[in-house]
């Protein structure tokens, strides 16, 4: 049985990946290995923070592991909020405040294009790999829909007229940044490309 740590406290995400990988793999969360400390994300890039978390687990706990970091990158805001996506409007990490600030900062901008970018850092059998998933889209002028989380009510993926919050999980799980990065992770682990 190959044990891999997913550097998250979201047990749901861990079970989901475990069931996709099938027998032969056990996915543990940070809580499962007794890592209860807050791993501070101090790097200026998504790549840096994803690697920082995975290396922290590998160095202190000895497990092969992977971690995930996601940012919203808005073209006319020079890639902001980027690495600051979760705390765009302040340390409270309030999704509504974040969205209000984003809409305000885009008020006079004609280009509303944006993308979600997920980076997964995988430390596996002495190797370090970065995997990227991108979902291209644009920012709506007001909140629409009740599903999802974070910026979903204002993110319209390219090829659709509705926000992620209106489209729901089924569509989102097909086309999202996270789904795409996760597909690459599964390919890397299962395909023996490492
Ligand atoms: P994390 O790296 O997965 O914690 O994501 C950082 C922040 O990006 C979250 O706090 C959300 O605000 C935002 N975010 C990440 N993924 C999504 C998504 O799929 N929809 C909307 N917002 C997201």
PDB file of C-alpha atoms and ligand atoms in Angstrom:
ATOM      1  CA  UNK A   1       0.000   0.000   0.000  1.00  0.00           C
ATOM      2  CA  UNK A   2       1.465   3.358  -1.058  1.00  0.00           C
ATOM      3  CA  UNK A   3       0.761   6.108   1.484  1.00  0.00           C
ATOM      4  CA  UNK A   4       0.574   9.666   0.181  1.00  0.00           C
ATOM      5  CA  UNK A   5      -0.212  12.743   2.250  1.00  0.00           C
ATOM      6  CA  UNK A   6      -2.473  15.417   0.787  1.00  0.00           C
ATOM      7  CA  UNK A   7      -1.349  18.619   2.555  1.00  0.00           C
ATOM      8  CA  UNK A   8      -4.877  19.726   3.383  1.00  0.00           C
ATOM      9  CA  UNK A   9      -7.365  19.481   6.213  1.00  0.00           C
ATOM     10  CA  UNK A  10     -10.200  18.839   3.823  1.00  0.00           C
ATOM     11  CA  UNK A  11     -10.992  15.152   4.388  1.00  0.00           C
ATOM     12  CA  UNK A  12     -13.588  15.216   1.609  1.00  0.00           C
ATOM     13  CA  UNK A  13     -10.989  16.188  -1.014  1.00  0.00           C
ATOM     14  CA  UNK A  14      -8.680  13.430   0.272  1.00  0.00           C
ATOM     15  CA  UNK A  15     -11.343  10.684   0.105  1.00  0.00           C
ATOM     16  CA  UNK A  16     -12.290  11.804  -3.395  1.00  0.00           C
ATOM     17  CA  UNK A  17      -8.745  11.402  -4.727  1.00  0.00           C
ATOM     18  CA  UNK A  18      -8.290   8.130  -2.843  1.00  0.00           C
ATOM     19  CA  UNK A  19     -11.359   6.639  -4.474  1.00  0.00           C
ATOM     20  CA  UNK A  20     -10.210   7.730  -7.941  1.00  0.00           C
ATOM     21  CA  UNK A  21      -6.746   6.234  -7.422  1.00  0.00           C
ATOM     22  CA  UNK A  22      -8.245   2.916  -6.321  1.00  0.00           C
ATOM     23  CA  UNK A  23      -6.669   0.077  -4.339  1.00  0.00           C
ATOM     24  CA  UNK A  24      -2.957   0.359  -3.713  1.00  0.00           C
ATOM     25  CA  UNK A  25      -3.079   3.963  -2.537  1.00  0.00           C
ATOM     26  CA  UNK A  26      -3.967   5.453   0.816  1.00  0.00           C
ATOM     27  CA  UNK A  27      -4.358   9.213   1.068  1.00  0.00           C
ATOM     28  CA  UNK A  28      -3.809  10.811   4.474  1.00  0.00           C
ATOM     29  CA  UNK A  29      -4.643  14.401   5.442  1.00  0.00           C
ATOM     30  CA  UNK A  30      -2.490  16.658   7.648  1.00  0.00           C
ATOM     31  CA  UNK A  31      -4.681  15.781  10.618  1.00  0.00           C
ATOM     32  CA  UNK A  32      -4.197  12.049   9.937  1.00  0.00           C
ATOM     33  CA  UNK A  33      -0.409  12.402  10.367  1.00  0.00           C
ATOM     34  CA  UNK A  34      -0.693  14.668  13.424  1.00  0.00           C
ATOM     35  CA  UNK A  35       0.379  17.822  11.604  1.00  0.00           C
ATOM     36  CA  UNK A  36      -1.844  20.332  13.370  1.00  0.00           C
ATOM     37  CA  UNK A  37       0.295  23.437  12.921  1.00  0.00           C
ATOM     38  CA  UNK A  38      -0.601  26.153  10.441  1.00  0.00           C
ATOM     39  CA  UNK A  39       1.875  26.000   7.541  1.00  0.00           C
ATOM     40  CA  UNK A  40       2.312  29.669   6.659  1.00  0.00           C
ATOM     41  CA  UNK A  41       2.235  30.471   2.943  1.00  0.00           C
ATOM     42  CA  UNK A  42       5.026  33.042   2.751  1.00  0.00           C
ATOM     43  CA  UNK A  43       6.173  32.679  -0.879  1.00  0.00           C
ATOM     44  CA  UNK A  44       5.283  35.249  -3.589  1.00  0.00           C
ATOM     45  CA  UNK A  45       4.000  32.646  -6.099  1.00  0.00           C
ATOM     46  CA  UNK A  46       1.482  29.790  -6.188  1.00  0.00           C
ATOM     47  CA  UNK A  47       4.320  27.448  -7.184  1.00  0.00           C
ATOM     48  CA  UNK A  48       6.435  28.569  -4.233  1.00  0.00           C
ATOM     49  CA  UNK A  49       3.639  28.100  -1.710  1.00  0.00           C
ATOM     50  CA  UNK A  50       2.624  24.695  -3.062  1.00  0.00           C
ATOM     51  CA  UNK A  51       6.244  23.498  -2.844  1.00  0.00           C
ATOM     52  CA  UNK A  52       6.684  25.033   0.600  1.00  0.00           C
ATOM     53  CA  UNK A  53       3.731  23.038   2.000  1.00  0.00           C
ATOM     54  CA  UNK A  54       4.754  19.749   0.367  1.00  0.00           C
ATOM     55  CA  UNK A  55       8.391  20.105   1.467  1.00  0.00           C
ATOM     56  CA  UNK A  56       7.301  20.936   5.006  1.00  0.00           C
ATOM     57  CA  UNK A  57       5.427  17.635   5.245  1.00  0.00           C
ATOM     58  CA  UNK A  58       8.187  15.621   3.586  1.00  0.00           C
ATOM     59  CA  UNK A  59      10.950  17.078   5.742  1.00  0.00           C
ATOM     60  CA  UNK A  60       9.191  16.920   9.101  1.00  0.00           C
ATOM     61  CA  UNK A  61       7.007  13.848   8.707  1.00  0.00           C
ATOM     62  CA  UNK A  62       8.850  11.835   6.056  1.00  0.00           C
ATOM     63  CA  UNK A  63       5.859  11.090   3.817  1.00  0.00           C
ATOM     64  CA  UNK A  64       5.613  11.425   0.079  1.00  0.00           C
ATOM     65  CA  UNK A  65       2.948  14.048  -0.439  1.00  0.00           C
ATOM     66  CA  UNK A  66       1.262  16.627  -2.614  1.00  0.00           C
ATOM     67  CA  UNK A  67      -0.227  20.042  -1.959  1.00  0.00           C
ATOM     68  CA  UNK A  68      -2.451  22.360  -3.910  1.00  0.00           C
ATOM     69  CA  UNK A  69      -2.532  26.138  -4.253  1.00  0.00           C
ATOM     70  CA  UNK A  70      -5.025  28.155  -6.296  1.00  0.00           C
ATOM     71  CA  UNK A  71      -5.196  31.782  -7.362  1.00  0.00           C
ATOM     72  CA  UNK A  72      -7.490  34.001  -9.427  1.00  0.00           C
ATOM     73  CA  UNK A  73      -5.470  36.022 -11.946  1.00  0.00           C
ATOM     74  CA  UNK A  74      -7.206  39.024 -13.536  1.00  0.00           C
ATOM     75  CA  UNK A  75      -5.578  40.389 -16.697  1.00  0.00           C
ATOM     76  CA  UNK A  76      -6.342  44.101 -16.256  1.00  0.00           C
ATOM     77  CA  UNK A  77      -5.236  43.945 -12.607  1.00  0.00           C
ATOM     78  CA  UNK A  78      -1.806  42.656 -13.629  1.00  0.00           C
ATOM     79  CA  UNK A  79      -2.561  39.152 -12.362  1.00  0.00           C
ATOM     80  CA  UNK A  80      -4.061  40.205  -9.000  1.00  0.00           C
ATOM     81  CA  UNK A  81      -5.345  38.913  -6.643  1.00  0.00           C
ATOM     82  CA  UNK A  82      -3.067  35.963  -7.570  1.00  0.00           C
ATOM     83  CA  UNK A  83      -1.242  34.641  -4.568  1.00  0.00           C
ATOM     84  CA  UNK A  84      -3.420  36.870  -2.329  1.00  0.00           C
ATOM     85  CA  UNK A  85      -6.719  35.437  -3.622  1.00  0.00           C
ATOM     86  CA  UNK A  86      -7.984  34.051  -0.294  1.00  0.00           C
ATOM     87  CA  UNK A  87      -7.207  37.264   1.621  1.00  0.00           C
ATOM     88  CA  UNK A  88      -7.749  39.857  -1.118  1.00  0.00           C
ATOM     89  CA  UNK A  89      -9.946  42.110   1.063  1.00  0.00           C
ATOM     90  CA  UNK A  90      -8.134  41.364   4.321  1.00  0.00           C
ATOM     91  CA  UNK A  91      -7.189  38.657   6.799  1.00  0.00           C
ATOM     92  CA  UNK A  92     -10.831  37.740   7.458  1.00  0.00           C
ATOM     93  CA  UNK A  93     -10.848  35.717   4.182  1.00  0.00           C
ATOM     94  CA  UNK A  94     -14.457  36.755   3.651  1.00  0.00           C
ATOM     95  CA  UNK A  95     -15.650  35.678   0.168  1.00  0.00           C
ATOM     96  CA  UNK A  96     -18.236  38.477  -0.071  1.00  0.00           C
ATOM     97  CA  UNK A  97     -15.727  41.180   0.844  1.00  0.00           C
ATOM     98  CA  UNK A  98     -13.257  39.707  -1.671  1.00  0.00           C
ATOM     99  CA  UNK A  99     -15.857  39.795  -4.446  1.00  0.00           C
ATOM    100  CA  UNK A 100     -16.955  43.366  -3.622  1.00  0.00           C
ATOM    101  CA  UNK A 101     -13.342  44.572  -3.778  1.00  0.00           C
ATOM    102  CA  UNK A 102     -12.755  42.760  -7.057  1.00  0.00           C
ATOM    103  CA  UNK A 103     -15.888  44.282  -8.644  1.00  0.00           C
ATOM    104  CA  UNK A 104     -14.881  47.742  -7.418  1.00  0.00           C
ATOM    105  CA  UNK A 105     -11.353  47.403  -8.825  1.00  0.00           C
ATOM    106  CA  UNK A 106     -12.785  46.367 -12.195  1.00  0.00           C
ATOM    107  CA  UNK A 107     -15.389  49.163 -12.385  1.00  0.00           C
ATOM    108  CA  UNK A 108     -13.575  51.190 -15.035  1.00  0.00           C
ATOM    109  CA  UNK A 109     -11.874  48.328 -16.854  1.00  0.00           C
ATOM    110  CA  UNK A 110     -13.085  47.123 -20.233  1.00  0.00           C
ATOM    111  CA  UNK A 111     -11.024  43.925 -20.132  1.00  0.00           C
ATOM    112  CA  UNK A 112     -12.622  41.613 -17.554  1.00  0.00           C
ATOM    113  CA  UNK A 113     -10.772  38.468 -18.606  1.00  0.00           C
ATOM    114  CA  UNK A 114      -9.383  36.293 -15.830  1.00  0.00           C
ATOM    115  CA  UNK A 115      -8.276  32.789 -15.065  1.00  0.00           C
ATOM    116  CA  UNK A 116      -8.152  30.433 -12.140  1.00  0.00           C
ATOM    117  CA  UNK A 117      -4.823  28.670 -11.851  1.00  0.00           C
ATOM    118  CA  UNK A 118      -4.154  25.655  -9.631  1.00  0.00           C
ATOM    119  CA  UNK A 119      -0.670  24.416  -8.916  1.00  0.00           C
ATOM    120  CA  UNK A 120      -0.120  20.988  -7.392  1.00  0.00           C
ATOM    121  CA  UNK A 121       3.335  20.234  -5.991  1.00  0.00           C
ATOM    122  CA  UNK A 122       4.026  16.495  -5.839  1.00  0.00           C
ATOM    123  CA  UNK A 123       6.929  15.017  -3.893  1.00  0.00           C
ATOM    124  CA  UNK A 124       7.093  11.372  -4.839  1.00  0.00           C
ATOM    125  CA  UNK A 125       9.905   8.845  -4.741  1.00  0.00           C
ATOM    126  CA  UNK A 126      12.605  11.537  -4.328  1.00  0.00           C
ATOM    127  CA  UNK A 127      11.216  13.638  -7.187  1.00  0.00           C
ATOM    128  CA  UNK A 128       9.523  17.050  -7.153  1.00  0.00           C
ATOM    129  CA  UNK A 129       6.951  17.802  -9.827  1.00  0.00           C
ATOM    130  CA  UNK A 130       4.728  20.843 -10.432  1.00  0.00           C
ATOM    131  CA  UNK A 131       1.392  20.278 -12.177  1.00  0.00           C
ATOM    132  CA  UNK A 132      -0.784  23.135 -13.462  1.00  0.00           C
ATOM    133  CA  UNK A 133      -4.495  23.404 -14.205  1.00  0.00           C
ATOM    134  CA  UNK A 134      -5.982  26.541 -15.788  1.00  0.00           C
ATOM    135  CA  UNK A 135      -9.584  27.611 -16.314  1.00  0.00           C
ATOM    136  CA  UNK A 136      -9.892  30.689 -18.515  1.00  0.00           C
ATOM    137  CA  UNK A 137     -12.903  33.002 -18.169  1.00  0.00           C
ATOM    138  CA  UNK A 138     -14.093  36.477 -17.214  1.00  0.00           C
ATOM    139  CA  UNK A 139     -15.451  38.376 -14.235  1.00  0.00           C
ATOM    140  CA  UNK A 140     -19.193  39.180 -14.317  1.00  0.00           C
ATOM    141  CA  UNK A 141     -20.379  42.680 -13.383  1.00  0.00           C
ATOM    142  CA  UNK A 142     -22.459  41.378 -10.454  1.00  0.00           C
ATOM    143  CA  UNK A 143     -22.880  38.245  -8.357  1.00  0.00           C
ATOM    144  CA  UNK A 144     -25.017  35.503  -9.907  1.00  0.00           C
ATOM    145  CA  UNK A 145     -25.937  32.053  -8.562  1.00  0.00           C
ATOM    146  CA  UNK A 146     -25.880  30.323  -5.211  1.00  0.00           C
ATOM    147  CA  UNK A 147     -23.639  27.270  -5.716  1.00  0.00           C
ATOM    148  CA  UNK A 148     -19.927  26.788  -5.234  1.00  0.00           C
ATOM    149  CA  UNK A 149     -17.668  28.891  -3.022  1.00  0.00           C
ATOM    150  CA  UNK A 150     -15.167  31.746  -3.097  1.00  0.00           C
ATOM    151  CA  UNK A 151     -15.347  33.756  -6.319  1.00  0.00           C
ATOM    152  CA  UNK A 152     -17.734  31.330  -8.062  1.00  0.00           C
ATOM    153  CA  UNK A 153     -20.645  33.851  -8.185  1.00  0.00           C
ATOM    154  CA  UNK A 154     -18.618  36.211 -10.418  1.00  0.00           C
ATOM    155  CA  UNK A 155     -16.493  33.810 -12.501  1.00  0.00           C
ATOM    156  CA  UNK A 156     -17.857  32.971 -15.967  1.00  0.00           C
ATOM    157  CA  UNK A 157     -15.773  30.253 -17.644  1.00  0.00           C
ATOM    158  CA  UNK A 158     -15.069  30.729 -21.366  1.00  0.00           C
ATOM    159  CA  UNK A 159     -17.686  28.995 -23.539  1.00  0.00           C
ATOM    160  CA  UNK A 160     -20.493  29.554 -20.993  1.00  0.00           C
ATOM    161  CA  UNK A 161     -22.898  32.422 -20.229  1.00  0.00           C
ATOM    162  CA  UNK A 162     -23.296  31.518 -16.571  1.00  0.00           C
ATOM    163  CA  UNK A 163     -21.104  31.824 -13.512  1.00  0.00           C
ATOM    164  CA  UNK A 164     -19.591  28.801 -11.766  1.00  0.00           C
ATOM    165  CA  UNK A 165     -22.132  29.409  -8.974  1.00  0.00           C
ATOM    166  CA  UNK A 166     -24.971  29.045 -11.503  1.00  0.00           C
ATOM    167  CA  UNK A 167     -23.438  26.142 -13.434  1.00  0.00           C
ATOM    168  CA  UNK A 168     -23.079  23.855 -10.417  1.00  0.00           C
ATOM    169  CA  UNK A 169     -20.659  21.110  -9.449  1.00  0.00           C
ATOM    170  CA  UNK A 170     -21.200  18.782 -12.389  1.00  0.00           C
ATOM    171  CA  UNK A 171     -19.983  21.290 -14.982  1.00  0.00           C
ATOM    172  CA  UNK A 172     -17.364  22.709 -12.645  1.00  0.00           C
ATOM    173  CA  UNK A 173     -15.858  19.293 -11.969  1.00  0.00           C
ATOM    174  CA  UNK A 174     -15.425  18.803 -15.722  1.00  0.00           C
ATOM    175  CA  UNK A 175     -13.706  22.070 -16.607  1.00  0.00           C
ATOM    176  CA  UNK A 176     -12.293  23.667 -13.482  1.00  0.00           C
ATOM    177  CA  UNK A 177      -8.658  24.550 -12.854  1.00  0.00           C
ATOM    178  CA  UNK A 178      -8.611  22.096  -9.928  1.00  0.00           C
ATOM    179  CA  UNK A 179     -10.142  19.271 -11.985  1.00  0.00           C
ATOM    180  CA  UNK A 180      -7.487  19.794 -14.666  1.00  0.00           C
ATOM    181  CA  UNK A 181      -4.577  19.879 -12.230  1.00  0.00           C
ATOM    182  CA  UNK A 182      -5.955  16.825 -10.418  1.00  0.00           C
ATOM    183  CA  UNK A 183      -6.219  14.895 -13.703  1.00  0.00           C
ATOM    184  CA  UNK A 184      -2.510  15.572 -14.274  1.00  0.00           C
ATOM    185  CA  UNK A 185      -1.732  14.448 -10.725  1.00  0.00           C
ATOM    186  CA  UNK A 186      -3.560  11.171 -11.222  1.00  0.00           C
ATOM    187  CA  UNK A 187      -1.813  10.610 -14.537  1.00  0.00           C
ATOM    188  CA  UNK A 188       1.573  11.255 -12.916  1.00  0.00           C
ATOM    189  CA  UNK A 189       0.929   8.880 -10.016  1.00  0.00           C
ATOM    190  CA  UNK A 190      -0.920   6.121 -11.841  1.00  0.00           C
ATOM    191  CA  UNK A 191       0.848   6.366 -15.159  1.00  0.00           C
ATOM    192  CA  UNK A 192       4.201   5.771 -13.517  1.00  0.00           C
ATOM    193  CA  UNK A 193       5.596   8.797 -15.350  1.00  0.00           C
ATOM    194  CA  UNK A 194       7.757   9.609 -12.346  1.00  0.00           C
TER     195      UNK A 194
HETATM  196  P1  LIG B   1      -6.904  27.481  -2.139  1.00  0.00           P
HETATM  197  O1  LIG B   1      -5.470  27.603  -2.527  1.00  0.00           O
HETATM  198  O2  LIG B   1      -7.583  26.261  -2.697  1.00  0.00           O
HETATM  199  O3  LIG B   1      -7.107  27.651  -0.653  1.00  0.00           O
HETATM  200  O4  LIG B   1      -7.671  28.704  -2.811  1.00  0.00           O
HETATM  201  C1  LIG B   1      -7.373  30.055  -2.468  1.00  0.00           C
HETATM  202  C2  LIG B   1      -8.598  30.925  -2.666  1.00  0.00           C
HETATM  203  O5  LIG B   1      -8.941  30.947  -4.049  1.00  0.00           O
HETATM  204  C3  LIG B   1      -9.862  30.429  -1.963  1.00  0.00           C
HETATM  205  O6  LIG B   1      -9.947  30.945  -0.664  1.00  0.00           O
HETATM  206  C4  LIG B   1     -10.947  31.005  -2.836  1.00  0.00           C
HETATM  207  O7  LIG B   1     -11.209  32.325  -2.489  1.00  0.00           O
HETATM  208  C5  LIG B   1     -10.334  30.999  -4.217  1.00  0.00           C
HETATM  209  N1  LIG B   1     -10.718  29.806  -4.999  1.00  0.00           N
HETATM  210  C6  LIG B   1      -9.980  28.686  -5.184  1.00  0.00           C
HETATM  211  N2  LIG B   1     -10.629  27.822  -5.975  1.00  0.00           N
HETATM  212  C7  LIG B   1     -11.810  28.417  -6.280  1.00  0.00           C
HETATM  213  C8  LIG B   1     -12.929  28.001  -7.068  1.00  0.00           C
HETATM  214  O8  LIG B   1     -12.976  26.903  -7.626  1.00  0.00           O
HETATM  215  N3  LIG B   1     -13.943  28.875  -7.143  1.00  0.00           N
HETATM  216  C9  LIG B   1     -13.949  30.088  -6.535  1.00  0.00           C
HETATM  217  N4  LIG B   1     -12.944  30.509  -5.786  1.00  0.00           N
HETATM  218  C10 LIG B   1     -11.874  29.678  -5.658  1.00  0.00           C
END
